[in-house]
Amino acid sequence: MATFFGEVVVAPSRAGVDDEESAEEAREETPEDREIRRELEKKREIDVLWALKSGASAESSADEPFVCSRFIVAIGHNAAAFLSSFILDSVCWEVVGVVKLWNEWCRTSNTTNVLPTDSFCLFYRLISDPTVLLCQCSCYVAEDQQFQWLEKVFGCMRKESLQVTILSTCPVADYKTQESTLTLPSPFLKALKTKEFKEQVCCPLLEQPNIVRDLPAA
Amino acid sequence: VYSLPSKKLVVLQIRSPFIKNKYRPFCQTLLSWVKNSKCARVVLLSSSHAYQRDDEQLLGTPLRYLLTPDLEKAVGGLMQELNWKEMEKVAAYPGINDTEKVLHIPGGGITKLLFTESCSEGIQMAVLLKFCSEGDNIPDAFALVNYLNEWLQLIKSDVNISTQWKMPSSWRLLFGNGLPPALF
């Protein structure tokens, strides 16, 4: 495949599996290979740690699911910064959880005292209404970790009457539209909602053929 | 996953690549589900790199089919009537030993794996594939679905069949946005 600059690049296979990858797999896996793969899978596991009762911290799996009425998730640096600038403060909100993960693109920082430039995934609770939860996820959650993230995070909460709001950003250049994006006034908001969401949406819905990807999509 | 209860049809559309090393478990899980849900037949729509064709395959129709032994018993005759071409096997060691032939579907992703597993699991599976090249594959999609329709008769195959298929909205702007007028 030739790009605009004329160099030839190998396009990823749209069949979903590259022929080289399947040839690689066909080779017998040695015990060393298996061990390496197991170690790598363990390294890529996600840990979700909650500190829901003040002072105490516990593994998420041990606790009973807690009640949650509203869950706002900010994914990516921009959305996380939005929450930091306009919503979060140390008076009304307390840190109640953290996700620890590693992948080729990032490792989450160990502290809850994070800088805006750090990669982190923190959960905050509104002190005046403990059923309101906020998540700032500025680290990249890899494709093979997304399902685990969802299972472990949502697995801890009671989902009856739960309303989830996801905030994220995409480059305007990726927006597919009949006109050119050059003259499009930006930034602008678009929304997607499930059929269970009955309230008014504050902005137009995202038109086809645009799609959402990664953790927000999951 | 889409379904059309009136025709007892379920369609699984795989829209993304597989996570590394997970395509085998995916195939196993999928075929397990096919057996457990007592699915009568599976039709796999696929493709293969056009540039890998041999001299003979360059001529004639670019469409091919494959049937597992269990489905061959049921519909093998129909394929003959339709004048369909079975996917040719190729030499396992070309140039060295031309007698041993194997099934090879370059660019077909999980097609070969699903097919060979279905053969040994007694699943009634048909593979319908088209040789295609990288680029605008919309005409290839129409060719493949018309090919499928020759067999399953999902819609009446009139003269102007292409206009009866509905184009998905995800096909809009496949090759980019409109151009900025300032360019000209």
GROMACS .gro file of C-alpha atoms in nm:
model
  402
    1MET     CA    1   0.000   0.000   0.000
    2ALA     CA    2   0.148   0.339  -0.098
    3THR     CA    3   0.095   0.641   0.122
    4PHE     CA    4   0.073   1.002   0.014
    5PHE     CA    5   0.450   1.035   0.041
    6GLY     CA    6   0.513   0.740  -0.184
    7GLU     CA    7   0.668   0.497   0.062
    8VAL     CA    8   0.523   0.148   0.072
    9VAL     CA    9   0.382   0.033   0.404
   10VAL     CA   10   0.242  -0.301   0.505
   11ALA     CA   11  -0.124  -0.256   0.587
   12PRO     CA   12  -0.254  -0.453   0.884
   13SER     CA   13  -0.463  -0.741   0.761
   14ARG     CA   14  -0.833  -0.668   0.750
   15ALA     CA   15  -0.892  -1.039   0.777
   16GLY     CA   16  -0.818  -0.994   1.147
   17VAL     CA   17  -0.527  -1.234   1.155
   18ASP     CA   18  -0.205  -1.180   0.964
   19ASP     CA   19  -0.079  -1.480   0.770
   20GLU     CA   20   0.256  -1.444   0.951
   21GLU     CA   21   0.086  -1.451   1.288
   22SER     CA   22  -0.100  -1.772   1.211
   23ALA     CA   23   0.220  -1.933   1.080
   24GLU     CA   24   0.394  -1.830   1.402
   25GLU     CA   25   0.116  -1.985   1.610
   26ALA     CA   26   0.132  -2.310   1.418
   27ARG     CA   27   0.479  -2.374   1.556
   28GLU     CA   28   0.471  -2.589   1.871
   29GLU     CA   29   0.482  -2.386   2.191
   30THR     CA   30   0.774  -2.484   2.414
   31PRO     CA   31   0.741  -2.488   2.794
   32GLU     CA   32   0.960  -2.174   2.797
   33ASP     CA   33   0.718  -2.003   2.555
   34ARG     CA   34   0.427  -2.099   2.778
   35GLU     CA   35   0.605  -1.968   3.087
   36ILE     CA   36   0.687  -1.639   2.915
   37ARG     CA   37   0.330  -1.602   2.797
   38ARG     CA   38   0.196  -1.673   3.146
   39GLU     CA   39   0.432  -1.418   3.302
   40LEU     CA   40   0.330  -1.160   3.046
   41GLU     CA   41  -0.038  -1.223   3.108
   42LYS     CA   42   0.014  -1.183   3.482
   43LYS     CA   43   0.198  -0.855   3.423
   44ARG     CA   44  -0.094  -0.729   3.218
   45GLU     CA   45  -0.350  -0.804   3.486
   46ILE     CA   46  -0.541  -0.515   3.630
   47ASP     CA   47  -0.572  -0.452   4.004
   48VAL     CA   48  -0.862  -0.246   4.134
   49LEU     CA   49  -0.816  -0.136   4.495
   50TRP     CA   50  -1.093   0.027   4.692
   51ALA     CA   51  -1.078   0.218   5.021
   52LEU     CA   52  -1.448   0.264   5.075
   53LYS     CA   53  -1.457   0.267   5.453
   54SER     CA   54  -1.237   0.554   5.574
   55GLY     CA   55  -0.892   0.433   5.659
   56ALA     CA   56  -0.951   0.074   5.553
   57SER     CA   57  -0.850  -0.064   5.217
   58ALA     CA   58  -0.958  -0.399   5.078
   59GLU     CA   59  -0.931  -0.608   4.763
   60SER     CA   60  -1.229  -0.543   4.543
   61SER     CA   61  -1.326  -0.907   4.518
   62ALA     CA   62  -1.365  -0.949   4.894
   63ASP     CA   63  -1.618  -0.670   4.942
   64GLU     CA   64  -1.989  -0.667   4.884
   65PRO     CA   65  -2.095  -0.457   4.586
   66PHE     CA   66  -2.157  -0.099   4.695
   67VAL     CA   67  -2.452   0.115   4.593
   68CYS     CA   68  -2.389   0.356   4.308
   69SER     CA   69  -2.648   0.589   4.157
   70ARG     CA   70  -2.425   0.794   3.927
   71PHE     CA   71  -2.090   0.697   3.782
   72ILE     CA   72  -1.899   0.954   3.576
   73VAL     CA   73  -1.593   0.825   3.392
   74ALA     CA   74  -1.343   1.063   3.231
   75ILE     CA   75  -1.118   0.881   2.987
   76GLY     CA   76  -0.803   1.038   2.850
   77HIS     CA   77  -0.596   1.339   2.954
   78ASN     CA   78  -0.839   1.604   2.829
   79ALA     CA   79  -1.146   1.460   2.999
   80ALA     CA   80  -0.948   1.395   3.319
   81ALA     CA   81  -0.820   1.753   3.315
   82PHE     CA   82  -1.175   1.879   3.268
   83LEU     CA   83  -1.282   1.704   3.587
   84SER     CA   84  -0.975   1.832   3.774
   85SER     CA   85  -1.039   2.191   3.666
   86PHE     CA   86  -1.413   2.216   3.706
   87ILE     CA   87  -1.547   1.942   3.930
   88LEU     CA   88  -1.296   1.789   4.167
   89ASP     CA   89  -1.174   1.952   4.485
   90SER     CA   90  -1.044   1.823   4.815
   91VAL     CA   91  -1.345   1.956   5.007
   92CYS     CA   92  -1.638   1.780   4.840
   93TRP     CA   93  -1.463   1.473   4.699
   94GLU     CA   94  -1.253   1.194   4.852
   95VAL     CA   95  -1.035   0.934   4.680
   96VAL     CA   96  -1.187   0.588   4.726
   97GLY     CA   97  -1.012   0.370   4.474
   98VAL     CA   98  -0.729   0.322   4.229
   99VAL     CA   99  -0.660   0.100   3.931
  100LYS     CA  100  -0.307  -0.032   3.892
  101LEU     CA  101  -0.207  -0.151   3.548
  102TRP     CA  102   0.084  -0.187   3.311
  103ASN     CA  103   0.104  -0.213   2.932
  104GLU     CA  104   0.350  -0.115   2.659
  105TRP     CA  105   0.221   0.240   2.658
  106CYS     CA  106   0.196   0.327   3.024
  107ARG     CA  107   0.224   0.225   3.384
  108THR     CA  108  -0.007   0.384   3.638
  109SER     CA  109   0.164   0.585   3.911
  110ASN     CA  110   0.154   0.443   4.261
  111THR     CA  111   0.051   0.756   4.445
  112THR     CA  112  -0.292   0.916   4.477
  113ASN     CA  113  -0.126   1.258   4.478
  114VAL     CA  114  -0.099   1.274   4.101
  115LEU     CA  115   0.023   1.537   3.861
  116PRO     CA  116  -0.186   1.617   3.552
  117THR     CA  117   0.089   1.472   3.335
  118ASP     CA  118   0.095   1.137   3.515
  119SER     CA  119  -0.080   0.823   3.394
  120PHE     CA  120  -0.335   0.727   3.655
  121CYS     CA  121  -0.681   0.586   3.715
  122LEU     CA  122  -0.848   0.713   4.033
  123PHE     CA  123  -1.196   0.688   4.180
  124TYR     CA  124  -1.353   0.970   4.381
  125ARG     CA  125  -1.671   0.975   4.587
  126LEU     CA  126  -1.893   1.276   4.663
  127ILE     CA  127  -1.883   1.315   5.040
  128SER     CA  128  -2.233   1.464   5.059
  129ASP     CA  129  -2.378   1.176   4.850
  130PRO     CA  130  -2.163   0.862   4.864
  131THR     CA  131  -2.356   0.697   4.581
  132VAL     CA  132  -2.200   0.940   4.333
  133LEU     CA  133  -1.872   0.811   4.194
  134LEU     CA  134  -1.621   0.972   3.964
  135CYS     CA  135  -1.337   0.809   3.772
  136GLN     CA  136  -1.040   0.985   3.616
  137CYS     CA  137  -0.864   0.749   3.381
  138SER     CA  138  -0.576   0.921   3.204
  139CYS     CA  139  -0.378   0.600   3.142
  140TYR     CA  140  -0.424   0.402   2.825
  141VAL     CA  141  -0.609   0.076   2.886
  142ALA     CA  142  -0.492  -0.170   2.619
  143GLU     CA  143  -0.740  -0.373   2.410
  144ASP     CA  144  -0.672  -0.694   2.597
  145GLN     CA  145  -0.720  -0.517   2.932
  146GLN     CA  146  -1.043  -0.332   2.860
  147PHE     CA  147  -1.278  -0.619   2.935
  148GLN     CA  148  -1.095  -0.691   3.260
  149TRP     CA  149  -1.115  -0.322   3.359
  150LEU     CA  150  -1.491  -0.325   3.304
  151GLU     CA  151  -1.546  -0.651   3.489
  152LYS     CA  152  -1.339  -0.549   3.789
  153VAL     CA  153  -1.473  -0.194   3.816
  154PHE     CA  154  -1.840  -0.259   3.746
  155GLY     CA  155  -1.825  -0.588   3.931
  156CYS     CA  156  -1.792  -0.392   4.254
  157MET     CA  157  -2.105  -0.184   4.219
  158ARG     CA  158  -2.477  -0.246   4.241
  159LYS     CA  159  -2.614  -0.167   3.899
  160GLU     CA  160  -2.982  -0.110   3.972
  161SER     CA  161  -3.080   0.247   3.872
  162LEU     CA  162  -2.718   0.321   3.791
  163GLN     CA  163  -2.660   0.603   3.545
  164VAL     CA  164  -2.321   0.605   3.375
  165THR     CA  165  -2.176   0.906   3.195
  166ILE     CA  166  -1.859   0.870   2.992
  167LEU     CA  167  -1.651   1.171   2.896
  168SER     CA  168  -1.377   1.148   2.636
  169THR     CA  169  -1.217   1.333   2.348
  170CYS     CA  170  -1.128   1.255   1.987
  171PRO     CA  171  -0.925   1.456   1.737
  172VAL     CA  172  -1.138   1.669   1.504
  173ALA     CA  173  -0.929   1.536   1.215
  174ASP     CA  174  -1.084   1.192   1.278
  175TYR     CA  175  -1.438   1.325   1.246
  176LYS     CA  176  -1.605   1.197   0.930
  177THR     CA  177  -1.824   1.450   0.761
  178GLN     CA  178  -1.935   1.550   0.412
  179GLU     CA  179  -1.759   1.885   0.446
  180SER     CA  180  -1.394   1.928   0.528
  181THR     CA  181  -1.299   1.949   0.896
  182LEU     CA  182  -1.076   2.246   0.818
  183THR     CA  183  -1.354   2.500   0.854
  184LEU     CA  184  -1.554   2.311   1.116
  185PRO     CA  185  -1.590   2.516   1.435
  186SER     CA  186  -1.432   2.314   1.712
  187PRO     CA  187  -1.434   2.187   1.977
  188PHE     CA  188  -1.785   2.044   1.959
  189LEU     CA  189  -1.978   1.783   2.152
  190LYS     CA  190  -2.144   1.468   2.023
  191ALA     CA  191  -2.316   1.196   2.219
  192LEU     CA  192  -2.404   0.830   2.215
  193LYS     CA  193  -2.663   0.679   2.444
  194THR     CA  194  -2.807   0.340   2.521
  195LYS     CA  195  -3.176   0.282   2.463
  196GLU     CA  196  -3.225   0.265   2.841
  197PHE     CA  197  -3.113   0.627   2.877
  198LYS     CA  198  -3.435   0.824   2.897
  199GLU     CA  199  -3.315   1.171   2.987
  200GLN     CA  200  -3.243   1.461   2.752
  201VAL     CA  201  -2.899   1.455   2.594
  202CYS     CA  202  -2.723   1.790   2.605
  203CYS     CA  203  -2.583   1.777   2.251
  204PRO     CA  204  -2.650   1.619   1.908
  205LEU     CA  205  -2.601   1.247   1.868
  206LEU     CA  206  -2.293   1.117   1.689
  207GLU     CA  207  -2.376   1.057   1.324
  208GLN     CA  208  -2.280   0.760   1.113
  209PRO     CA  209  -2.021   0.663   0.994
  210ASN     CA  210  -1.835   0.796   1.300
  211ILE     CA  211  -1.740   0.544   1.564
  212VAL     CA  212  -1.607   0.545   1.918
  213ARG     CA  213  -1.315   0.323   2.012
  214ASP     CA  214  -1.109   0.184   2.302
  215LEU     CA  215  -1.230   0.204   2.661
  216PRO     CA  216  -1.519   0.444   2.597
  217ALA     CA  217  -1.648   0.206   2.331
  218ALA     CA  218  -1.607  -0.095   2.557
  219VAL     CA  219  -2.483  -1.001   1.592
  220TYR     CA  220  -2.793  -0.952   1.378
  221SER     CA  221  -3.093  -1.178   1.345
  222LEU     CA  222  -3.384  -1.222   1.109
  223PRO     CA  223  -3.628  -1.454   1.285
  224SER     CA  224  -3.856  -1.483   0.982
  225LYS     CA  225  -3.577  -1.652   0.789
  226LYS     CA  226  -3.420  -1.820   1.096
  227LEU     CA  227  -3.105  -1.632   1.011
  228VAL     CA  228  -2.835  -1.504   1.245
  229VAL     CA  229  -2.548  -1.294   1.114
  230LEU     CA  230  -2.221  -1.244   1.300
  231GLN     CA  231  -2.020  -0.953   1.166
  232ILE     CA  232  -1.657  -0.949   1.278
  233ARG     CA  233  -1.553  -0.587   1.256
  234SER     CA  234  -1.221  -0.576   1.433
  235PRO     CA  235  -0.892  -0.765   1.431
  236PHE     CA  236  -0.817  -1.026   1.696
  237ILE     CA  237  -0.608  -0.957   2.003
  238LYS     CA  238  -0.274  -1.128   1.960
  239ASN     CA  239  -0.286  -1.502   2.036
  240LYS     CA  240  -0.660  -1.497   2.099
  241TYR     CA  241  -0.796  -1.598   1.759
  242ARG     CA  242  -0.772  -1.970   1.834
  243PRO     CA  243  -0.974  -1.953   2.158
  244PHE     CA  244  -1.220  -1.734   1.970
  245CYS     CA  245  -1.269  -1.999   1.700
  246GLN     CA  246  -1.308  -2.272   1.962
  247THR     CA  247  -1.565  -2.069   2.154
  248LEU     CA  248  -1.755  -1.983   1.838
  249LEU     CA  249  -1.778  -2.343   1.717
  250SER     CA  250  -1.876  -2.456   2.069
  251TRP     CA  251  -2.162  -2.212   2.056
  252VAL     CA  252  -2.262  -2.334   1.708
  253LYS     CA  253  -2.289  -2.688   1.839
  254ASN     CA  254  -2.458  -2.603   2.169
  255SER     CA  255  -2.719  -2.379   2.011
  256LYS     CA  256  -2.796  -2.657   1.760
  257CYS     CA  257  -2.731  -2.427   1.470
  258ALA     CA  258  -2.826  -2.618   1.156
  259ARG     CA  259  -2.577  -2.467   0.913
  260VAL     CA  260  -2.296  -2.215   0.910
  261VAL     CA  261  -2.207  -2.005   0.607
  262LEU     CA  262  -1.870  -1.833   0.619
  263LEU     CA  263  -1.827  -1.536   0.387
  264SER     CA  264  -1.462  -1.471   0.324
  265SER     CA  265  -1.199  -1.365   0.075
  266SER     CA  266  -0.848  -1.449  -0.035
  267HIS     CA  267  -0.565  -1.240  -0.178
  268ALA     CA  268  -0.619  -1.201  -0.552
  269TYR     CA  269  -0.245  -1.167  -0.608
  270GLN     CA  270  -0.186  -1.523  -0.483
  271ARG     CA  271  -0.388  -1.685  -0.761
  272ASP     CA  272  -0.217  -1.924  -0.996
  273ASP     CA  273  -0.244  -1.897  -1.375
  274GLU     CA  274  -0.562  -2.103  -1.393
  275GLN     CA  275  -0.736  -1.912  -1.119
  276LEU     CA  276  -0.674  -1.584  -1.304
  277LEU     CA  277  -0.930  -1.694  -1.560
  278GLY     CA  278  -1.301  -1.731  -1.505
  279THR     CA  279  -1.497  -1.657  -1.191
  280PRO     CA  280  -1.320  -1.515  -0.884
  281LEU     CA  281  -1.577  -1.679  -0.656
  282ARG     CA  282  -1.517  -2.010  -0.480
  283TYR     CA  283  -1.690  -2.238  -0.233
  284LEU     CA  284  -1.603  -2.511   0.017
  285LEU     CA  285  -1.830  -2.757   0.196
  286THR     CA  286  -1.762  -2.968   0.503
  287PRO     CA  287  -1.833  -3.340   0.445
  288ASP     CA  288  -2.158  -3.317   0.644
  289LEU     CA  289  -2.291  -3.036   0.428
  290GLU     CA  290  -2.156  -3.191   0.107
  291LYS     CA  291  -2.401  -3.478   0.161
  292ALA     CA  292  -2.691  -3.235   0.186
  293VAL     CA  293  -2.621  -2.972  -0.081
  294GLY     CA  294  -2.328  -3.095  -0.290
  295GLY     CA  295  -2.561  -3.159  -0.584
  296LEU     CA  296  -2.701  -2.807  -0.571
  297MET     CA  297  -2.353  -2.658  -0.608
  298GLN     CA  298  -2.306  -2.861  -0.925
  299GLU     CA  299  -2.634  -2.727  -1.065
  300LEU     CA  300  -2.535  -2.370  -0.980
  301ASN     CA  301  -2.210  -2.433  -1.166
  302TRP     CA  302  -2.005  -2.313  -0.872
  303LYS     CA  303  -1.631  -2.365  -0.850
  304GLU     CA  304  -1.476  -2.542  -0.554
  305MET     CA  305  -1.168  -2.382  -0.399
  306GLU     CA  306  -0.864  -2.560  -0.541
  307LYS     CA  307  -0.608  -2.725  -0.317
  308VAL     CA  308  -0.247  -2.628  -0.372
  309ALA     CA  309   0.074  -2.826  -0.355
  310ALA     CA  310   0.204  -2.853   0.000
  311TYR     CA  311   0.563  -2.822  -0.122
  312PRO     CA  312   0.543  -2.643  -0.457
  313GLY     CA  313   0.824  -2.726  -0.692
  314ILE     CA  314   0.944  -3.012  -0.475
  315ASN     CA  315   0.645  -3.243  -0.449
  316ASP     CA  316   0.334  -3.159  -0.649
  317THR     CA  317   0.128  -3.460  -0.546
  318GLU     CA  318   0.055  -3.368  -0.184
  319LYS     CA  319  -0.220  -3.105  -0.188
  320VAL     CA  320  -0.341  -2.887   0.097
  321LEU     CA  321  -0.604  -2.622   0.147
  322HIS     CA  322  -0.453  -2.273   0.149
  323ILE     CA  323  -0.653  -1.952   0.190
  324PRO     CA  324  -0.401  -1.666   0.202
  325GLY     CA  325  -0.555  -1.352   0.348
  326GLY     CA  326  -0.854  -1.549   0.471
  327GLY     CA  327  -0.786  -1.490   0.839
  328ILE     CA  328  -0.963  -1.753   1.052
  329THR     CA  329  -1.146  -1.906   0.753
  330LYS     CA  330  -0.923  -2.210   0.713
  331LEU     CA  331  -0.914  -2.279   1.087
  332LEU     CA  332  -1.292  -2.261   1.122
  333PHE     CA  333  -1.339  -2.478   0.815
  334THR     CA  334  -1.095  -2.753   0.912
  335GLU     CA  335  -1.229  -2.761   1.268
  336SER     CA  336  -1.585  -2.783   1.137
  337CYS     CA  337  -1.487  -3.072   0.912
  338SER     CA  338  -1.360  -3.271   1.209
  339GLU     CA  339  -1.643  -3.161   1.441
  340GLY     CA  340  -1.917  -3.270   1.204
  341ILE     CA  341  -2.054  -2.917   1.160
  342GLN     CA  342  -2.239  -2.834   0.838
  343MET     CA  343  -2.037  -2.541   0.711
  344ALA     CA  344  -2.006  -2.374   0.374
  345VAL     CA  345  -1.734  -2.124   0.290
  346LEU     CA  346  -1.808  -1.872   0.016
  347LEU     CA  347  -1.510  -1.663  -0.081
  348LYS     CA  348  -1.397  -1.416  -0.343
  349PHE     CA  349  -1.047  -1.336  -0.461
  350CYS     CA  350  -0.994  -0.968  -0.399
  351SER     CA  351  -0.731  -0.699  -0.380
  352GLU     CA  352  -0.673  -0.420  -0.133
  353GLY     CA  353  -0.869  -0.109  -0.216
  354ASP     CA  354  -1.236  -0.028  -0.254
  355ASN     CA  355  -1.401  -0.360  -0.174
  356ILE     CA  356  -1.759  -0.242  -0.207
  357PRO     CA  357  -1.804  -0.410  -0.550
  358ASP     CA  358  -1.650  -0.727  -0.398
  359ALA     CA  359  -1.908  -0.715  -0.118
  360PHE     CA  360  -2.191  -0.699  -0.372
  361ALA     CA  361  -2.040  -0.983  -0.575
  362LEU     CA  362  -2.014  -1.200  -0.264
  363VAL     CA  363  -2.363  -1.132  -0.136
  364ASN     CA  364  -2.512  -1.195  -0.483
  365TYR     CA  365  -2.318  -1.524  -0.489
  366LEU     CA  366  -2.469  -1.615  -0.150
  367ASN     CA  367  -2.811  -1.518  -0.281
  368GLU     CA  368  -2.782  -1.761  -0.576
  369TRP     CA  369  -2.790  -2.035  -0.314
  370LEU     CA  370  -2.999  -1.903  -0.024
  371GLN     CA  371  -3.241  -1.688  -0.227
  372LEU     CA  372  -3.267  -1.429   0.049
  373ILE     CA  373  -3.410  -1.178  -0.194
  374LYS     CA  374  -3.558  -1.239  -0.538
  375SER     CA  375  -3.276  -1.237  -0.789
  376ASP     CA  376  -3.427  -1.003  -1.045
  377VAL     CA  377  -3.230  -0.832  -1.316
  378ASN     CA  378  -3.130  -0.530  -1.111
  379ILE     CA  379  -3.041  -0.712  -0.792
  380SER     CA  380  -2.775  -0.466  -0.674
  381THR     CA  381  -3.030  -0.193  -0.620
  382GLN     CA  382  -3.224  -0.417  -0.383
  383TRP     CA  383  -2.944  -0.442  -0.130
  384LYS     CA  384  -2.929  -0.164   0.128
  385MET     CA  385  -2.585  -0.002   0.167
  386PRO     CA  386  -2.483   0.028   0.532
  387SER     CA  387  -2.426   0.382   0.657
  388SER     CA  388  -2.079   0.277   0.776
  389TRP     CA  389  -1.980   0.273   0.407
  390ARG     CA  390  -2.021   0.650   0.385
  391LEU     CA  391  -1.703   0.855   0.358
  392LEU     CA  392  -1.492   0.539   0.345
  393PHE     CA  393  -1.213   0.724   0.170
  394GLY     CA  394  -1.217   1.048   0.366
  395ASN     CA  395  -1.410   1.366   0.420
  396GLY     CA  396  -1.500   1.626   0.168
  397LEU     CA  397  -1.218   1.851   0.054
  398PRO     CA  398  -1.169   2.204   0.182
  399PRO     CA  399  -1.281   2.450  -0.089
  400ALA     CA  400  -0.971   2.657  -0.012
  401LEU     CA  401  -0.768   2.380  -0.178
  402PHE     CA  402  -0.885   2.496  -0.518
   0.00000   0.00000   0.00000
